[in-house]
């Protein structure tokens, strides 16, 4: 898994860097971005926040638009932003060219259906291959937190819930909370996982919360002016399950905010402080 350096820029005393590598799990080249604060050295490695972006995004969207580096530098946290799906000429895409399935829309699951299963193994990439690569090549510890937006919020919730030994805290902006019952999730699950809906629950945060115990805290911010809120996101259903089971899930409805990166910019500092608190508790 040799790395190929793409670019770098100094920011708030640290470095934003972009790399390519050949993924054995995804069977294609992949790109990721990493922010390393000034205090990240071989003798003082730092913990990592993994950020999962939403539909149509790449590794660049969050890093360029979220305004996260000042606070991450202050807190001494590295940030890793992977791409949202496998890429390349050999990777199948939605023949209709829609934005909500195929390239840019990996949904952070392991596909079981043809022709998707050869490449669309984003769950294993995020939980296994990528962190091993990061920990081998950069001055970071094995302490990790996870966050994301929209489809990436769905990924952060499901991956965090299923791997609570790996991630000390979980957060999300505008996540797809119950993908099994909404158009975005149903379309993706039907293609990637097939018609057996019992397999869908493995990648549905609401269903996982019903079935699993929760020992890691979850913070969710959701704008009440989000035009996807009622049809696609369904945070109220997730919150209902959390309240019934008395689980450590905090849902904050933010008046007037939409689905955009302006929303993320506004609250990303609070999410970074949330994760920093739990990352420091685990050290």
Tab-separated table of C-alpha atoms in Angstrom:
chain	number	residue	atom	x	y	z
A	1	UNK	CA	0.000	0.000	0.000
A	2	UNK	CA	2.651	2.512	-1.046
A	3	UNK	CA	1.511	6.132	-0.831
A	4	UNK	CA	1.765	8.626	-3.649
A	5	UNK	CA	1.899	12.233	-2.481
A	6	UNK	CA	-0.440	14.531	-4.425
A	7	UNK	CA	-0.310	17.937	-2.740
A	8	UNK	CA	0.225	19.780	0.521
A	9	UNK	CA	-0.468	23.192	2.048
A	10	UNK	CA	0.543	24.637	5.386
A	11	UNK	CA	-2.405	25.749	7.493
A	12	UNK	CA	-2.571	26.981	11.125
A	13	UNK	CA	0.979	25.742	11.684
A	14	UNK	CA	0.135	22.220	10.529
A	15	UNK	CA	-0.234	20.563	7.148
A	16	UNK	CA	-3.070	19.549	4.894
A	17	UNK	CA	-1.834	16.750	2.644
A	18	UNK	CA	-3.418	14.654	-0.080
A	19	UNK	CA	-2.344	11.141	-1.100
A	20	UNK	CA	-3.205	8.317	-3.479
A	21	UNK	CA	-2.760	4.611	-2.883
A	22	UNK	CA	-3.849	1.336	-4.426
A	23	UNK	CA	-6.592	-0.223	-2.326
A	24	UNK	CA	-6.605	-4.003	-2.142
A	25	UNK	CA	-10.075	-4.025	-0.591
A	26	UNK	CA	-11.660	-1.731	-3.182
A	27	UNK	CA	-9.589	-3.039	-6.105
A	28	UNK	CA	-8.837	0.440	-7.412
A	29	UNK	CA	-6.717	3.522	-6.692
A	30	UNK	CA	-8.034	5.680	-3.857
A	31	UNK	CA	-7.338	9.175	-2.618
A	32	UNK	CA	-7.560	10.626	0.878
A	33	UNK	CA	-6.686	13.870	2.634
A	34	UNK	CA	-5.134	14.307	6.065
A	35	UNK	CA	-4.642	17.312	8.334
A	36	UNK	CA	-1.733	17.019	10.744
A	37	UNK	CA	-1.467	19.668	13.487
A	38	UNK	CA	1.876	21.223	14.372
A	39	UNK	CA	2.326	19.051	17.449
A	40	UNK	CA	2.017	15.781	15.505
A	41	UNK	CA	5.484	14.223	15.492
A	42	UNK	CA	6.949	10.744	15.692
A	43	UNK	CA	7.639	11.301	19.385
A	44	UNK	CA	4.248	12.940	20.093
A	45	UNK	CA	1.647	11.249	17.882
A	46	UNK	CA	-1.892	12.627	17.990
A	47	UNK	CA	-5.375	11.058	17.910
A	48	UNK	CA	-7.453	11.064	14.733
A	49	UNK	CA	-10.945	12.119	13.720
A	50	UNK	CA	-12.184	10.261	10.639
A	51	UNK	CA	-14.616	12.359	8.604
A	52	UNK	CA	-17.033	10.722	6.144
A	53	UNK	CA	-18.560	13.004	3.523
A	54	UNK	CA	-21.919	12.829	1.783
A	55	UNK	CA	-23.357	12.165	-1.653
A	56	UNK	CA	-21.369	13.546	-4.614
A	57	UNK	CA	-18.432	14.506	-2.381
A	58	UNK	CA	-14.761	13.498	-2.472
A	59	UNK	CA	-11.968	13.783	0.097
A	60	UNK	CA	-11.758	17.506	-0.723
A	61	UNK	CA	-15.184	18.881	0.247
A	62	UNK	CA	-14.870	18.833	4.021
A	63	UNK	CA	-11.217	19.834	4.020
A	64	UNK	CA	-11.870	22.900	1.865
A	65	UNK	CA	-15.285	24.009	3.131
A	66	UNK	CA	-15.738	23.053	6.795
A	67	UNK	CA	-13.315	25.477	8.415
A	68	UNK	CA	-12.132	22.803	10.817
A	69	UNK	CA	-8.367	23.292	10.861
A	70	UNK	CA	-8.053	26.168	13.360
A	71	UNK	CA	-9.883	24.240	16.084
A	72	UNK	CA	-8.223	20.923	15.173
A	73	UNK	CA	-4.809	22.607	15.416
A	74	UNK	CA	-5.730	24.103	18.786
A	75	UNK	CA	-6.916	20.735	20.111
A	76	UNK	CA	-4.080	18.707	18.589
A	77	UNK	CA	-6.270	16.379	16.527
A	78	UNK	CA	-5.486	14.955	13.100
A	79	UNK	CA	-8.340	14.698	10.591
A	80	UNK	CA	-8.560	12.057	7.868
A	81	UNK	CA	-11.072	12.471	5.035
A	82	UNK	CA	-11.400	9.525	2.639
A	83	UNK	CA	-13.257	9.555	-0.660
A	84	UNK	CA	-16.933	8.576	-0.633
A	85	UNK	CA	-16.678	5.635	-3.043
A	86	UNK	CA	-14.257	3.644	-5.178
A	87	UNK	CA	-13.210	5.398	-8.388
A	88	UNK	CA	-11.742	4.517	-11.768
A	89	UNK	CA	-12.609	3.320	-15.254
A	90	UNK	CA	-13.175	-0.243	-14.061
A	91	UNK	CA	-15.554	0.764	-11.240
A	92	UNK	CA	-19.249	0.444	-12.182
A	93	UNK	CA	-21.500	3.466	-11.915
A	94	UNK	CA	-25.239	4.027	-12.069
A	95	UNK	CA	-26.069	3.717	-15.795
A	96	UNK	CA	-28.629	6.489	-15.321
A	97	UNK	CA	-25.941	8.819	-14.037
A	98	UNK	CA	-27.853	9.777	-10.900
A	99	UNK	CA	-26.058	11.474	-8.009
A	100	UNK	CA	-27.435	9.235	-5.256
A	101	UNK	CA	-26.008	5.893	-6.341
A	102	UNK	CA	-22.739	4.594	-7.768
A	103	UNK	CA	-19.655	6.811	-7.973
A	104	UNK	CA	-19.654	9.281	-5.101
A	105	UNK	CA	-22.332	7.296	-3.290
A	106	UNK	CA	-20.700	4.248	-1.692
A	107	UNK	CA	-22.902	4.424	1.455
A	108	UNK	CA	-20.061	3.024	3.604
A	109	UNK	CA	-21.220	-0.583	3.308
A	110	UNK	CA	-19.885	-3.832	1.846
A	111	UNK	CA	-21.833	-4.640	-1.313
A	112	UNK	CA	-22.879	-8.256	-1.839
A	113	UNK	CA	-24.446	-7.959	-5.299
A	114	UNK	CA	-22.985	-7.939	-8.812
A	115	UNK	CA	-21.492	-5.858	-10.341
A	116	UNK	CA	-20.929	-3.799	-7.211
A	117	UNK	CA	-19.298	-6.213	-4.788
A	118	UNK	CA	-15.836	-6.260	-6.409
A	119	UNK	CA	-15.259	-2.587	-5.647
A	120	UNK	CA	-17.938	-1.239	-3.301
A	121	UNK	CA	-16.490	-2.429	0.003
A	122	UNK	CA	-16.335	0.939	1.734
A	123	UNK	CA	-17.172	-0.428	5.186
A	124	UNK	CA	-14.065	-2.608	5.232
A	125	UNK	CA	-11.974	0.149	3.699
A	126	UNK	CA	-12.924	2.661	6.407
A	127	UNK	CA	-12.717	0.279	9.352
A	128	UNK	CA	-9.690	-1.780	8.328
A	129	UNK	CA	-7.508	-0.828	5.386
A	130	UNK	CA	-7.449	2.958	5.732
A	131	UNK	CA	-6.707	3.223	9.481
A	132	UNK	CA	-3.896	0.669	9.154
A	133	UNK	CA	-2.434	2.762	6.356
A	134	UNK	CA	-2.751	5.987	8.348
A	135	UNK	CA	-1.262	4.543	11.538
A	136	UNK	CA	1.664	3.028	9.645
A	137	UNK	CA	2.649	6.166	7.750
A	138	UNK	CA	1.739	9.176	9.910
A	139	UNK	CA	2.423	10.369	13.487
A	140	UNK	CA	-0.942	9.357	14.918
A	141	UNK	CA	-2.095	7.107	17.728
A	142	UNK	CA	-4.634	4.316	17.490
A	143	UNK	CA	-7.184	6.529	19.313
A	144	UNK	CA	-9.948	7.373	16.869
A	145	UNK	CA	-13.261	9.191	16.669
A	146	UNK	CA	-15.636	9.303	13.715
A	147	UNK	CA	-17.981	11.890	12.236
A	148	UNK	CA	-19.692	12.700	8.960
A	149	UNK	CA	-22.407	14.508	7.052
A	150	UNK	CA	-25.587	13.214	5.391
A	151	UNK	CA	-24.626	9.890	3.750
A	152	UNK	CA	-21.376	10.251	5.675
A	153	UNK	CA	-23.349	10.852	8.868
A	154	UNK	CA	-25.089	7.549	8.175
A	155	UNK	CA	-21.652	5.982	7.737
A	156	UNK	CA	-20.293	7.500	10.938
A	157	UNK	CA	-23.266	6.295	12.979
A	158	UNK	CA	-23.293	2.746	11.621
A	159	UNK	CA	-19.532	2.275	11.633
A	160	UNK	CA	-19.211	3.818	15.076
A	161	UNK	CA	-22.016	1.686	16.505
A	162	UNK	CA	-20.611	-1.543	15.073
A	163	UNK	CA	-17.010	-0.799	16.091
A	164	UNK	CA	-17.219	0.738	19.528
A	165	UNK	CA	-13.876	-0.812	20.419
A	166	UNK	CA	-12.265	1.326	17.696
A	167	UNK	CA	-13.950	4.736	18.091
A	168	UNK	CA	-14.199	6.587	21.391
A	169	UNK	CA	-16.943	8.959	20.201
A	170	UNK	CA	-19.350	9.384	17.295
A	171	UNK	CA	-20.963	12.457	15.780
A	172	UNK	CA	-22.920	13.416	12.692
A	173	UNK	CA	-24.385	16.358	10.821
A	174	UNK	CA	-27.739	15.795	9.086
A	175	UNK	CA	-27.321	11.997	8.980
A	176	UNK	CA	-29.535	9.551	7.096
A	177	UNK	CA	-30.768	7.962	10.319
A	178	UNK	CA	-33.099	5.257	9.005
A	179	UNK	CA	-31.972	4.433	5.436
A	180	UNK	CA	-34.109	1.288	5.168
A	181	UNK	CA	-37.278	3.391	4.934
A	182	UNK	CA	-36.166	6.409	2.854
A	183	UNK	CA	-35.594	6.760	-0.915
A	184	UNK	CA	-31.835	7.344	-0.799
A	185	UNK	CA	-31.204	4.336	1.407
A	186	UNK	CA	-33.664	2.004	-0.275
A	187	UNK	CA	-32.178	2.664	-3.706
A	188	UNK	CA	-28.626	2.067	-2.518
A	189	UNK	CA	-29.438	-0.962	-0.378
A	190	UNK	CA	-31.488	-2.652	-3.101
A	191	UNK	CA	-28.602	-2.385	-5.583
A	192	UNK	CA	-25.679	-3.028	-3.232
A	193	UNK	CA	-27.265	-5.574	-0.866
A	194	UNK	CA	-30.157	-7.119	-2.796
A	195	UNK	CA	-33.833	-7.535	-2.005
A	196	UNK	CA	-33.405	-9.372	1.310
A	197	UNK	CA	-34.193	-6.537	3.681
A	198	UNK	CA	-32.848	-8.422	6.686
A	199	UNK	CA	-29.367	-7.533	5.428
A	200	UNK	CA	-30.259	-3.842	5.286
A	201	UNK	CA	-30.481	-3.563	9.076
A	202	UNK	CA	-26.718	-4.127	9.326
A	203	UNK	CA	-26.253	-0.663	7.825
A	204	UNK	CA	-29.191	1.164	9.377
A	205	UNK	CA	-28.356	3.239	12.469
A	206	UNK	CA	-31.889	3.108	13.854
A	207	UNK	CA	-32.052	-0.687	13.554
A	208	UNK	CA	-28.571	-1.038	15.054
A	209	UNK	CA	-29.537	1.187	17.966
A	210	UNK	CA	-32.554	-1.037	18.620
A	211	UNK	CA	-30.416	-4.177	18.699
A	212	UNK	CA	-27.073	-3.061	20.136
A	213	UNK	CA	-25.896	-1.669	23.452
A	214	UNK	CA	-24.210	1.726	23.254
A	215	UNK	CA	-21.150	2.564	25.330
A	216	UNK	CA	-19.887	5.460	23.192
A	217	UNK	CA	-21.537	8.914	23.176
A	218	UNK	CA	-23.232	10.170	20.008
A	219	UNK	CA	-23.749	13.847	19.118
A	220	UNK	CA	-26.023	14.756	16.194
A	221	UNK	CA	-26.704	18.240	14.835
A	222	UNK	CA	-29.620	18.687	12.460
A	223	UNK	CA	-30.896	21.896	10.883
A	224	UNK	CA	-34.658	22.346	10.989
A	225	UNK	CA	-34.593	24.130	7.582
A	226	UNK	CA	-32.924	21.176	5.882
A	227	UNK	CA	-34.890	20.411	2.723
A	228	UNK	CA	-34.053	16.689	3.066
A	229	UNK	CA	-35.175	16.428	6.693
A	230	UNK	CA	-38.657	14.950	6.344
A	231	UNK	CA	-38.158	12.663	3.345
A	232	UNK	CA	-34.604	11.365	3.725
A	233	UNK	CA	-33.106	11.869	7.203
A	234	UNK	CA	-35.655	10.872	9.931
A	235	UNK	CA	-33.637	11.823	13.056
A	236	UNK	CA	-36.792	11.795	15.183
A	237	UNK	CA	-37.081	8.006	14.775
A	238	UNK	CA	-33.500	7.468	15.919
A	239	UNK	CA	-34.051	9.811	18.844
A	240	UNK	CA	-37.177	7.930	19.864
A	241	UNK	CA	-35.254	4.655	20.057
A	242	UNK	CA	-32.456	6.318	22.039
A	243	UNK	CA	-34.908	7.800	24.533
A	244	UNK	CA	-36.727	4.505	24.986
A	245	UNK	CA	-33.467	2.679	25.697
A	246	UNK	CA	-31.949	5.598	27.648
A	247	UNK	CA	-28.873	5.677	25.418
A	248	UNK	CA	-26.226	8.453	25.343
A	249	UNK	CA	-27.455	10.080	22.130
A	250	UNK	CA	-27.769	13.878	21.924
A	251	UNK	CA	-29.819	15.266	19.020
A	252	UNK	CA	-29.675	19.054	18.661
A	253	UNK	CA	-32.189	20.617	16.285
A	254	UNK	CA	-30.659	23.866	15.070
A	255	UNK	CA	-33.236	26.527	14.037
A	256	UNK	CA	-32.867	27.969	10.544
A	257	UNK	CA	-29.950	25.829	9.377
A	258	UNK	CA	-30.008	23.827	6.150
A	259	UNK	CA	-28.037	20.885	4.713
A	260	UNK	CA	-25.029	22.897	3.537
A	261	UNK	CA	-21.430	23.351	4.619
A	262	UNK	CA	-22.427	26.708	6.130
A	263	UNK	CA	-24.243	24.602	8.729
A	264	UNK	CA	-21.193	22.398	9.241
A	265	UNK	CA	-18.886	25.433	9.574
A	266	UNK	CA	-21.089	26.818	12.327
A	267	UNK	CA	-20.910	23.783	14.622
A	268	UNK	CA	-17.764	21.884	13.591
A	269	UNK	CA	-15.787	23.472	16.415
A	270	UNK	CA	-18.225	22.085	18.977
A	271	UNK	CA	-17.974	18.626	17.421
A	272	UNK	CA	-14.186	18.759	17.520
A	273	UNK	CA	-14.280	19.742	21.216
A	274	UNK	CA	-16.729	16.899	21.870
A	275	UNK	CA	-14.365	14.392	20.259
A	276	UNK	CA	-11.245	15.905	21.861
A	277	UNK	CA	-12.776	15.439	25.303
A	278	UNK	CA	-13.398	11.742	24.725
A	279	UNK	CA	-10.100	11.170	22.908
A	280	UNK	CA	-8.212	12.646	25.853
A	281	UNK	CA	-10.191	10.526	28.339
A	282	UNK	CA	-9.026	7.389	26.515
A	283	UNK	CA	-5.327	8.267	26.478
